[in-house]
PDB file of C-alpha atoms in Angstrom:
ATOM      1  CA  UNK F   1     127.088 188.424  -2.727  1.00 50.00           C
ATOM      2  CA  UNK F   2     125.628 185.567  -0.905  1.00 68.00           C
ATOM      3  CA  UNK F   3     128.599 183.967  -0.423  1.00 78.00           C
ATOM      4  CA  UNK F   4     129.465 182.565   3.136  1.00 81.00           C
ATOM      5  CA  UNK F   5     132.386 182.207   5.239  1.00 84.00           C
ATOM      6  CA  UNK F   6     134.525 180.975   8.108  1.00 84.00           C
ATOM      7  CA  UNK F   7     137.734 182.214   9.216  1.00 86.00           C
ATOM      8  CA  UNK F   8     140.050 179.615  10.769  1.00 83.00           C
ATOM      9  CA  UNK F   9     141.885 180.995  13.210  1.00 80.00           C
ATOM     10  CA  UNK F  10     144.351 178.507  15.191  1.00 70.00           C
ATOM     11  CA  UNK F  11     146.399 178.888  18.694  1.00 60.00           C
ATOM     12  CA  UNK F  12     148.098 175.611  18.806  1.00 49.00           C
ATOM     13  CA  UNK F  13     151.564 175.533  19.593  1.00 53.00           C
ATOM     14  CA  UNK F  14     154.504 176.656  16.746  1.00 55.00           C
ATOM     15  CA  UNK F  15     154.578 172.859  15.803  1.00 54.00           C
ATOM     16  CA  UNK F  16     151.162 172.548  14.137  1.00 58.00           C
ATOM     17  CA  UNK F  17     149.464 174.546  11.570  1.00 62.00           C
ATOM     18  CA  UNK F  18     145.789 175.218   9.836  1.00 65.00           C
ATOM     19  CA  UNK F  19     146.580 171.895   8.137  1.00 67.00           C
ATOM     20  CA  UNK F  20     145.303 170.859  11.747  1.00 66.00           C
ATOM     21  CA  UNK F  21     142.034 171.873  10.895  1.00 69.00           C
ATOM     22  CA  UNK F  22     141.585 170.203   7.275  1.00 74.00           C
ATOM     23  CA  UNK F  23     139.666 167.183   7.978  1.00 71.00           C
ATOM     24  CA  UNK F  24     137.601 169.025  11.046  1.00 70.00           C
ATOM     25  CA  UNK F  25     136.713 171.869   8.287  1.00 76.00           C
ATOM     26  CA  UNK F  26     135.980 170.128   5.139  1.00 77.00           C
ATOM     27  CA  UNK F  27     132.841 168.406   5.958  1.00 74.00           C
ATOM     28  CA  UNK F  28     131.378 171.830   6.653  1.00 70.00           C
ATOM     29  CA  UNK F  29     132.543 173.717   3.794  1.00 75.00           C
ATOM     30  CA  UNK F  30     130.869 170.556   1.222  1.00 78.00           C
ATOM     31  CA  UNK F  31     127.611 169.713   3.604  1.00 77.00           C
ATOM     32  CA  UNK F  32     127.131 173.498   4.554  1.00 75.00           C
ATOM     33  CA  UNK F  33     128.341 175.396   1.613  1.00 78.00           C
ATOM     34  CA  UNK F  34     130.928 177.693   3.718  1.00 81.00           C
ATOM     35  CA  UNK F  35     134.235 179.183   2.139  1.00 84.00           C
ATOM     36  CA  UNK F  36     136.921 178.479   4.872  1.00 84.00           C
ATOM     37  CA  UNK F  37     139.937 180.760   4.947  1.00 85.00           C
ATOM     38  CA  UNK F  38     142.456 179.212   7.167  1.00 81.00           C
ATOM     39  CA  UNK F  39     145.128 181.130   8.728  1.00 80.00           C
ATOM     40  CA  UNK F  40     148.117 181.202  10.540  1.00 72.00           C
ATOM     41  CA  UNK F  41     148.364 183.972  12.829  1.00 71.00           C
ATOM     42  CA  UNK F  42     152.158 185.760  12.851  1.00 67.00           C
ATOM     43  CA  UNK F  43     154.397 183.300  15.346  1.00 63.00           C
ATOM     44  CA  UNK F  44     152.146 180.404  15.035  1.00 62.00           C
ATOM     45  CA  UNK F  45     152.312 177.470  12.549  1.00 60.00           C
ATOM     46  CA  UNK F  46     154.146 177.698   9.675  1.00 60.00           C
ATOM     47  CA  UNK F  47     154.019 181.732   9.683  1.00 61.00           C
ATOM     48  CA  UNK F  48     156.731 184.366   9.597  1.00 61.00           C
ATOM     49  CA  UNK F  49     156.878 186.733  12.552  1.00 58.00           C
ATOM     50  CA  UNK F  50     157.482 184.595  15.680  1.00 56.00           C
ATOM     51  CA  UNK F  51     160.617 187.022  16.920  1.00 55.00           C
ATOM     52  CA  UNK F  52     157.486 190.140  16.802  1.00 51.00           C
ATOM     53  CA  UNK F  53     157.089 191.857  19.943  1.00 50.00           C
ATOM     54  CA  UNK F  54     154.059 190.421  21.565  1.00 55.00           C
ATOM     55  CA  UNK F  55     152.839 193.973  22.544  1.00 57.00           C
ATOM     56  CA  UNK F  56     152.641 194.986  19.061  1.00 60.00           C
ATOM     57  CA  UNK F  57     150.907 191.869  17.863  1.00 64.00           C
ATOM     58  CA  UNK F  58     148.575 191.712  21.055  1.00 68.00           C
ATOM     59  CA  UNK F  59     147.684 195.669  19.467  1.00 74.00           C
ATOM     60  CA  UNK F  60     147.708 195.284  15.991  1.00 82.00           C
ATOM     61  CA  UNK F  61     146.270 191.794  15.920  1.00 83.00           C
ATOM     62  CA  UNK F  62     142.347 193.110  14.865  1.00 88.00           C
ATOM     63  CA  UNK F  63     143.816 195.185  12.083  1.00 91.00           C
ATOM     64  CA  UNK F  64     145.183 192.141  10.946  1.00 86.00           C
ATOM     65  CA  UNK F  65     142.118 190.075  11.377  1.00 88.00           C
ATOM     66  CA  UNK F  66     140.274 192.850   9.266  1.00 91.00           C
ATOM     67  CA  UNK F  67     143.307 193.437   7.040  1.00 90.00           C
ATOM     68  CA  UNK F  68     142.727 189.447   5.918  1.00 88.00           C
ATOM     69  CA  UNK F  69     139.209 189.946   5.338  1.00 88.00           C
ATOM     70  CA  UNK F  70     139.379 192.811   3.411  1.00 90.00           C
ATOM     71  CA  UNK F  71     142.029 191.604   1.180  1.00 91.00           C
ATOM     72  CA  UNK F  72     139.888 188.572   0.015  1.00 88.00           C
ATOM     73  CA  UNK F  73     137.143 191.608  -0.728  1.00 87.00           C
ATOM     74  CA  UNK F  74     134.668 190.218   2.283  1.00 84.00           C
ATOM     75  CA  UNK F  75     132.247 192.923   2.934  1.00 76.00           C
ATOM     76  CA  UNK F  76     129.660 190.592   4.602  1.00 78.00           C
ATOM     77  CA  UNK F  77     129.842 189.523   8.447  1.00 79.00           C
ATOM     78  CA  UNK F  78     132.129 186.194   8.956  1.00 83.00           C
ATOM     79  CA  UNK F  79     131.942 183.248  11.250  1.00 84.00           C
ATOM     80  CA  UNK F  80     134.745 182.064  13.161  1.00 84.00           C
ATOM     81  CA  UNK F  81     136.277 178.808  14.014  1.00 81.00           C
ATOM     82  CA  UNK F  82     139.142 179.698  16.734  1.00 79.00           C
ATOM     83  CA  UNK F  83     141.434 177.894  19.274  1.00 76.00           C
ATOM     84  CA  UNK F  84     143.708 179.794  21.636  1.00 69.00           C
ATOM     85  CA  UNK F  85     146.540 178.185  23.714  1.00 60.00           C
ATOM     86  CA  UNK F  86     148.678 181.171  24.617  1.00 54.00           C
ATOM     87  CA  UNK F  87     146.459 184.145  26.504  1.00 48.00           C
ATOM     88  CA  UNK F  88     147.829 186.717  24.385  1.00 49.00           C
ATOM     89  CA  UNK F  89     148.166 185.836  20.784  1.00 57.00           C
ATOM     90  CA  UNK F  90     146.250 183.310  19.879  1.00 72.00           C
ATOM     91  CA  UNK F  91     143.187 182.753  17.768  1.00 79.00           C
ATOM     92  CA  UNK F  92     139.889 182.989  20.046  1.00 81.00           C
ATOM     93  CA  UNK F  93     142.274 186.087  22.198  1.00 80.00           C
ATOM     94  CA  UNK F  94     142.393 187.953  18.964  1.00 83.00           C
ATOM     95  CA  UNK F  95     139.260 187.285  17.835  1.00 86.00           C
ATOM     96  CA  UNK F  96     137.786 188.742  20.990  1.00 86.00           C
ATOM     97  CA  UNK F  97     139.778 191.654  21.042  1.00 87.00           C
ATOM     98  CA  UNK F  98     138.164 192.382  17.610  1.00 90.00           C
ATOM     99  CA  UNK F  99     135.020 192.063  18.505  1.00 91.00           C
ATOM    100  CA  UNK F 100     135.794 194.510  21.033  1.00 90.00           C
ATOM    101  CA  UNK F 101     136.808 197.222  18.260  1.00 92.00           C
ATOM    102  CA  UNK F 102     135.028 196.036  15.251  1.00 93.00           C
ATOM    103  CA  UNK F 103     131.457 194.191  15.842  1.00 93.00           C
ATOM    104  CA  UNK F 104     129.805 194.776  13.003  1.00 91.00           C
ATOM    105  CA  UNK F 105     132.478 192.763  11.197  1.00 89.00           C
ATOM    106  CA  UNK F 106     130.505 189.648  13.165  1.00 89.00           C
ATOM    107  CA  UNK F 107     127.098 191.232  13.370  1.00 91.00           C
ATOM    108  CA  UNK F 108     124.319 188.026  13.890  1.00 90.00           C
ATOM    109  CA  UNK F 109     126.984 185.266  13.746  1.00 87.00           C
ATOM    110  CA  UNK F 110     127.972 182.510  15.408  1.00 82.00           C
ATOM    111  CA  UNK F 111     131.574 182.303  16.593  1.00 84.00           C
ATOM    112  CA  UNK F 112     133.060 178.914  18.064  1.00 81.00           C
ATOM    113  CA  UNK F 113     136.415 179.115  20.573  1.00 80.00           C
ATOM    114  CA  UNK F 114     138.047 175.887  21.559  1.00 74.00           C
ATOM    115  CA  UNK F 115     139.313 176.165  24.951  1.00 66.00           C
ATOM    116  CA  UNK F 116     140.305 179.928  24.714  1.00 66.00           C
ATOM    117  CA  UNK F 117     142.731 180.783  26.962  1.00 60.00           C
ATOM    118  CA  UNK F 118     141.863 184.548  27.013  1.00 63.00           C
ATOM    119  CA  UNK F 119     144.015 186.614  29.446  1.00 60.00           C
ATOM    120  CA  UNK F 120     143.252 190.575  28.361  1.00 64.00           C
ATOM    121  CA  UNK F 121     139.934 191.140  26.612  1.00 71.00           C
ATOM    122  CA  UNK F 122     141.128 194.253  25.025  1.00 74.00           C
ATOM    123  CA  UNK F 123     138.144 196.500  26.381  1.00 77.00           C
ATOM    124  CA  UNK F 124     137.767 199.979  27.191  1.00 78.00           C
ATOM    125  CA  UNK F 125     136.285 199.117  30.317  1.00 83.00           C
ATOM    126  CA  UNK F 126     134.634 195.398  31.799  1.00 82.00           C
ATOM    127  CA  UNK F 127     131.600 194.758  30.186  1.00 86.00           C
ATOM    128  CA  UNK F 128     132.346 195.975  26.433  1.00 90.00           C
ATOM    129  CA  UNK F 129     132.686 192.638  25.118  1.00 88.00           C
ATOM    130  CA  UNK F 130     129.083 192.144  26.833  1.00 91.00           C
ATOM    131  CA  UNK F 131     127.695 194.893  25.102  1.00 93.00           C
ATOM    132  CA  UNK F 132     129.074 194.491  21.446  1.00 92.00           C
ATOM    133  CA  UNK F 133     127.274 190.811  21.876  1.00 93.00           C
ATOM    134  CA  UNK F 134     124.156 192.024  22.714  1.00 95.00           C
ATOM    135  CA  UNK F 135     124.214 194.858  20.152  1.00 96.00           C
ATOM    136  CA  UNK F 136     125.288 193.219  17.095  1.00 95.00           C
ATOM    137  CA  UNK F 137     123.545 189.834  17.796  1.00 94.00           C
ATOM    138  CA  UNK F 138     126.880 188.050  17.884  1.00 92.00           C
ATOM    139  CA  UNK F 139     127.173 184.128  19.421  1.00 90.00           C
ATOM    140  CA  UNK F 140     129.391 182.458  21.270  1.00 87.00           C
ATOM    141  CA  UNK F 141     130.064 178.329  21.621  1.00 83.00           C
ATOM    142  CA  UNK F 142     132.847 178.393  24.408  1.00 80.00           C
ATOM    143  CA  UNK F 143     134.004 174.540  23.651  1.00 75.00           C
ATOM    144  CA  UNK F 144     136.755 173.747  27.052  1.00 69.00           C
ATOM    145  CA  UNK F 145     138.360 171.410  28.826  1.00 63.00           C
ATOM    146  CA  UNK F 146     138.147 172.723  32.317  1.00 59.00           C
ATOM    147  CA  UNK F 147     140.431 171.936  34.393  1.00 60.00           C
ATOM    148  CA  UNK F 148     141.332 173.226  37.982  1.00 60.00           C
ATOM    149  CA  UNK F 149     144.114 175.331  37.192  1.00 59.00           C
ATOM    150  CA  UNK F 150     142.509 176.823  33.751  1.00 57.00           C
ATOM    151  CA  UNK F 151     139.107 177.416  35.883  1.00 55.00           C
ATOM    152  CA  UNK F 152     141.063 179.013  38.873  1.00 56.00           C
ATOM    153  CA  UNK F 153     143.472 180.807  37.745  1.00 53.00           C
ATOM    154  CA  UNK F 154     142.861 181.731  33.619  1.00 58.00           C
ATOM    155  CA  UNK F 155     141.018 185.323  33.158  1.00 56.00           C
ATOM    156  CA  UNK F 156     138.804 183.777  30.428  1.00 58.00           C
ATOM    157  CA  UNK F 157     137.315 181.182  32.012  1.00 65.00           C
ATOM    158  CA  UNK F 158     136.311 182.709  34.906  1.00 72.00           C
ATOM    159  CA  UNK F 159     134.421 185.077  32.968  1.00 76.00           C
ATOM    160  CA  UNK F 160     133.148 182.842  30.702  1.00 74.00           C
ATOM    161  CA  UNK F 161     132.196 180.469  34.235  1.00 75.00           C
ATOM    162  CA  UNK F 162     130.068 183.881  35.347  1.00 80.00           C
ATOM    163  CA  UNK F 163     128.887 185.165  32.165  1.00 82.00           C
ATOM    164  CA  UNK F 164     126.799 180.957  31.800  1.00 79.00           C
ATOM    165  CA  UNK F 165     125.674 181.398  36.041  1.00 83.00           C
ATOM    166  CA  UNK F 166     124.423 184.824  34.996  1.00 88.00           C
ATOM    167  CA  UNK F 167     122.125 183.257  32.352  1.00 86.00           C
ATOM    168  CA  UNK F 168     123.549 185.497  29.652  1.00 89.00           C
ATOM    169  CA  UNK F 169     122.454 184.204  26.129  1.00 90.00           C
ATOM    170  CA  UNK F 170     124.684 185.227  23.921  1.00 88.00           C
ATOM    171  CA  UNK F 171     127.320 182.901  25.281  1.00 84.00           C
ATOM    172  CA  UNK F 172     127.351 179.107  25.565  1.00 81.00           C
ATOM    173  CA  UNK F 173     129.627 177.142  27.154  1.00 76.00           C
ATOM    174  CA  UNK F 174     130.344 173.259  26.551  1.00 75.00           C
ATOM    175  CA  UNK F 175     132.376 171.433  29.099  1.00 70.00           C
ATOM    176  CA  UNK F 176     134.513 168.868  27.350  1.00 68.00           C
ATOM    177  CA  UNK F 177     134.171 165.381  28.509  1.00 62.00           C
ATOM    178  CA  UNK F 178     136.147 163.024  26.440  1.00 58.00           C
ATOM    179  CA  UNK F 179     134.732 160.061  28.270  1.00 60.00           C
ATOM    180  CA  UNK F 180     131.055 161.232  26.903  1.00 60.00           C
ATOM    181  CA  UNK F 181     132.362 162.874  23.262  1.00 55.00           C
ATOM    182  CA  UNK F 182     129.835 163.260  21.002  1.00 51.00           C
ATOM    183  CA  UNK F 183     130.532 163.752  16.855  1.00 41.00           C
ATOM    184  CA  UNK F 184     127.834 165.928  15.285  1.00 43.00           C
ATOM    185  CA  UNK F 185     127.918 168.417  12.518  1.00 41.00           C
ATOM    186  CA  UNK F 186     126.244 171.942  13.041  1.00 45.00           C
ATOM    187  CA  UNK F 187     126.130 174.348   9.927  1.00 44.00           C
ATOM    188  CA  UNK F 188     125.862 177.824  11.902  1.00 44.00           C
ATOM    189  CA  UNK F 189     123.397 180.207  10.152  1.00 46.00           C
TER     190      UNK F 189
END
């Protein structure tokens, strides 16, 4: 099946929703032929679950990434559209964390995080994330808004700030100026 897909994944706060993401999404899915699964991840949106304990989300939360996929019978790699607000449960966190245990899942895609405030990268040990990149061909488009407090004192960025000075490819970060804002549609591959 040549069918193609991208997985929504939100982090906003519990007062928005995928229905966010509708009128971002839809031009892609008609101009670039993508199926777009959009989902709210348990506590955020309009989804059951926000009294779990974060521990047990923050652990299970790839299962359930893979646990969506599989039940709408996807057996080829995915792209992914996600946002992440809060450092431990949120859309670009989780995403990362699967990565981490399931790469193959997003073997030669591109991935897109909107400022992904990232505080545990669920690895066995630094580097990992690194390494599952390079191995399974997988991009990253790191779209932020830095800010001094993000930059200084948020895990995520300040890996993401020495992953672009070390030149690494696989991950490409876009500083957010909404002064200079561009609008342009790219169909990943």
């Amino acid at each position: 099946d040549s069918q193609r897909f991208i997985l929504v994944l939100r982090g906003f706060d519990k007062t928005e929703s995928w229905t966010t993401w509708t009128k971002t999404i839809q031009p892609l899915s008609q101009r670039c032929s993508y199926s777009v699964i959009f989902v709210d991840l348990p506590g955020f949106g309009r989804s059951s679950g926000r009294d779990l304990n974060q521990a047990s989300w923050k652990r299970n939360g790839p299962e359930i990434i893979i646990a969506i996929l599989s039940s709408f019978h996807i057996e080829n790699p995915v792209n992914i559209l996600a946002t992440c607000v809060d450092p431990i449960l949120g859309g670009s966190a989780t995403t990362v964390r699967t990565i981490n245990r399931y790469p193959a899942w997003f073997r030669d895609r591109n991935l897109i995080f909107t400022n992904s405030v990232i505080g545990d990268f669920g690895e066995s040990k630094v580097g990992d994330f690194e390494k599952n990149l390079t191995q399974f061909i997988i991009h990253i488009i790191v779209h932020w808004f830095p800010d001094e407090d993000h930059t200084h004192h948020c895990v995520a960025y300040k890996r993401w700030n020495k992953l672009r000075q070390s030149g690494f490819r696989h991950v490409k970060l876009i500083d957010f100026d909404p002064v200079k804002q561009t609008a342009q549609l790219v169909c990943p591959e």
